[in-house]
Short mmCIF file of C-alpha atoms in Angstrom, two decimals:
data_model
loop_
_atom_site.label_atom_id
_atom_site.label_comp_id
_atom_site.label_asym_id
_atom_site.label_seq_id
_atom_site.Cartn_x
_atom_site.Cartn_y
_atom_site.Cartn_z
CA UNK A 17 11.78 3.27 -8.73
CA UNK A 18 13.68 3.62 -5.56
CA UNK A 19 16.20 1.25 -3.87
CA UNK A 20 14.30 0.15 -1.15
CA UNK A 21 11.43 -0.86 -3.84
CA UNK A 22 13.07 -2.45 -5.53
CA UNK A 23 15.08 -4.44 -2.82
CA UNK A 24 11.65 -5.17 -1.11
CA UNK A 25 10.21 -5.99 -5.10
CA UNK A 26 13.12 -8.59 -5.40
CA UNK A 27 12.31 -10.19 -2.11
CA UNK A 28 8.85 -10.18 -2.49
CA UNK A 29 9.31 -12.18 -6.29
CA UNK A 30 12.14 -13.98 -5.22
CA UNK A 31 10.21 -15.40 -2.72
CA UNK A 32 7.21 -15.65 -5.49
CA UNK A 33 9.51 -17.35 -8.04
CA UNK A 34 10.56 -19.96 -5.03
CA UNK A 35 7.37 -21.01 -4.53
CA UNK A 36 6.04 -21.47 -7.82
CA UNK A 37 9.32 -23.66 -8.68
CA UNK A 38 8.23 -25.97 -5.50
CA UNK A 39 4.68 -26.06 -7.04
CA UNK A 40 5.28 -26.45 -10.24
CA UNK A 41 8.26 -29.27 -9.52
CA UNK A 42 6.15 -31.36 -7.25
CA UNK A 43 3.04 -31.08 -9.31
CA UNK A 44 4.99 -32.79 -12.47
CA UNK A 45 6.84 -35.09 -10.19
CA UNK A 46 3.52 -36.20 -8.54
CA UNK A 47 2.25 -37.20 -12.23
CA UNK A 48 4.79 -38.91 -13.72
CA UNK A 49 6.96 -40.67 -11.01
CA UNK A 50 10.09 -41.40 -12.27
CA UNK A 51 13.82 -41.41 -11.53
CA UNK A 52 13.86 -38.95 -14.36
CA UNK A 53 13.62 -35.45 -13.11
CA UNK A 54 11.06 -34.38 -15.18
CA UNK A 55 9.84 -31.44 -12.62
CA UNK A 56 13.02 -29.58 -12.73
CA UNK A 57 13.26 -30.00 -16.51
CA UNK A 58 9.75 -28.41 -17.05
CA UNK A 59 10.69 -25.81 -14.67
CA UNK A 60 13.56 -25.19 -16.49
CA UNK A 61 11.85 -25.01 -20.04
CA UNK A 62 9.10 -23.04 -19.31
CA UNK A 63 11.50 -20.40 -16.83
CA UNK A 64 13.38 -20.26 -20.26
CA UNK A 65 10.21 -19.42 -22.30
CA UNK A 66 9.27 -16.78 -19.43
CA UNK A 67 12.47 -14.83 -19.49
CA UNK A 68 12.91 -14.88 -23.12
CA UNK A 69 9.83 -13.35 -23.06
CA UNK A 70 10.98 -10.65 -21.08
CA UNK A 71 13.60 -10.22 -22.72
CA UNK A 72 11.73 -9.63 -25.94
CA UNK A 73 9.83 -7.18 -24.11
CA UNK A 74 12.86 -4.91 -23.73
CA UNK A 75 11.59 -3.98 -20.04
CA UNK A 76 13.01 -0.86 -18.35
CA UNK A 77 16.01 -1.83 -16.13
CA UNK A 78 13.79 -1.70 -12.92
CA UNK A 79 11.15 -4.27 -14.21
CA UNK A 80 13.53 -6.65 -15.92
CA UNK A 81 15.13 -7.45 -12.50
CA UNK A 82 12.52 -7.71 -10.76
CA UNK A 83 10.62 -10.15 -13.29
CA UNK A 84 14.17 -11.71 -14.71
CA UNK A 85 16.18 -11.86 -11.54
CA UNK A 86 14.00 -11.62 -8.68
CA UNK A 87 11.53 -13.75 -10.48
CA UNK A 88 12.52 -16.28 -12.91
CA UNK A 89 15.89 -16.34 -11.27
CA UNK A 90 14.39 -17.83 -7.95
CA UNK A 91 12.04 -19.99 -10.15
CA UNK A 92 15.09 -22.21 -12.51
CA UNK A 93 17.70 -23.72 -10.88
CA UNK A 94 21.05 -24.29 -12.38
CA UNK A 95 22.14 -26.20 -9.41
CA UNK A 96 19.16 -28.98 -9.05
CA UNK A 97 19.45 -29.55 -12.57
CA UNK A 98 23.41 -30.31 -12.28
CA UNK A 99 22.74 -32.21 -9.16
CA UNK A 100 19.97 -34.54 -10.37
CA UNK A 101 22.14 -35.30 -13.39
CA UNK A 102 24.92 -36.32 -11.83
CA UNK A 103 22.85 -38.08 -9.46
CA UNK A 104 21.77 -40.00 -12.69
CA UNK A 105 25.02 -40.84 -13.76
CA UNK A 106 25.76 -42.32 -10.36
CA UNK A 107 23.16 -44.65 -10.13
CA UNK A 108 24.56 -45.35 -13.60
CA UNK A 109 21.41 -43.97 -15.56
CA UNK A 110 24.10 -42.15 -18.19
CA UNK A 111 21.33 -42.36 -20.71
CA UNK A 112 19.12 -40.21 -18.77
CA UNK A 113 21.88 -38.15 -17.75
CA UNK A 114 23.14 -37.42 -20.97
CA UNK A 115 19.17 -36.52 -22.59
CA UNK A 116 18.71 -34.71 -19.37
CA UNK A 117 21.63 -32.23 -20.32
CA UNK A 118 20.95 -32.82 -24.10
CA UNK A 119 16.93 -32.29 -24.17
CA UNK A 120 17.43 -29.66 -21.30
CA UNK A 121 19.62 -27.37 -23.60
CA UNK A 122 17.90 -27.76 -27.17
CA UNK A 123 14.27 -26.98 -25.85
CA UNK A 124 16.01 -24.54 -22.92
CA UNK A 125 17.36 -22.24 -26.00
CA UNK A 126 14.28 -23.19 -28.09
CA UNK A 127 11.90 -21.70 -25.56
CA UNK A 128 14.13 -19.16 -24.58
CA UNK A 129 14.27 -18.01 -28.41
CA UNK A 130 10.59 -18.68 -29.13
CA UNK A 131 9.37 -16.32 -26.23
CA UNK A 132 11.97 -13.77 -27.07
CA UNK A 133 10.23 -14.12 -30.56
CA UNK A 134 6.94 -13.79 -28.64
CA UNK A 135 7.88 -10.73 -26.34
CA UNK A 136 9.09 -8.40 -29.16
CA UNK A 137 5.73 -9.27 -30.80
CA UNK A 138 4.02 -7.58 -27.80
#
């Protein structure tokens, strides 16, 4: 695959990945309306599952940016995960903060693992 594919392949599932995230957030936020960010946290579970997946797949270089990076990259977020933690903790919710970072790394490397075991099934 060329540069300019794949530059145009990365913008075109970046901008894929972005959108699903939005969907996907506000969808689960919409059902269960809570301070509690559950909408990032599925986001971020199931963009673990996804990439472990691809992972297990053992794509060529090419096709594991573009699904990985371009992707899943633009569909988790590091950063609204850190932020809506620590927005937890200063509305003095440590509780939730704490099982936000706690339940968000067990099933984050549990998914990530289980659909790397998936993938290299495939």
């Amino acid at each position: 695959m060329t540069d300019p594919l794949v530059w145009v392949g990365v913008l075109l599932l970046g901008g894929a990945g972005a959108v699903t995230r939005l969907t996907v957030d506000k969808a689960v936020s919409r059902r269960l309306s809570t301070a509690f960010p559950y909408g990032t946290l599925v986001v971020n579970i199931s963009g673990a599952l996804l990439l472990g997946f691809f992972a297990g797949l053992a794509l060529p270089p090419h096709l594991a940016l573009l699904a990985g990076t371009a992707f899943v990259g633009s569909y988790t977020t590091f950063s609204t995960w850190m932020l809506e933690t620590h927005r937890l903790a200063e509305e003095r919710q440590i509780w939730s903060a704490l099982g936000n970072i706690g339940v968000s790394m067990v099933l984050g490397l549990g998914a990530a693992l289980l659909g790397q075991t998936v993938g290299g099934l495939w």
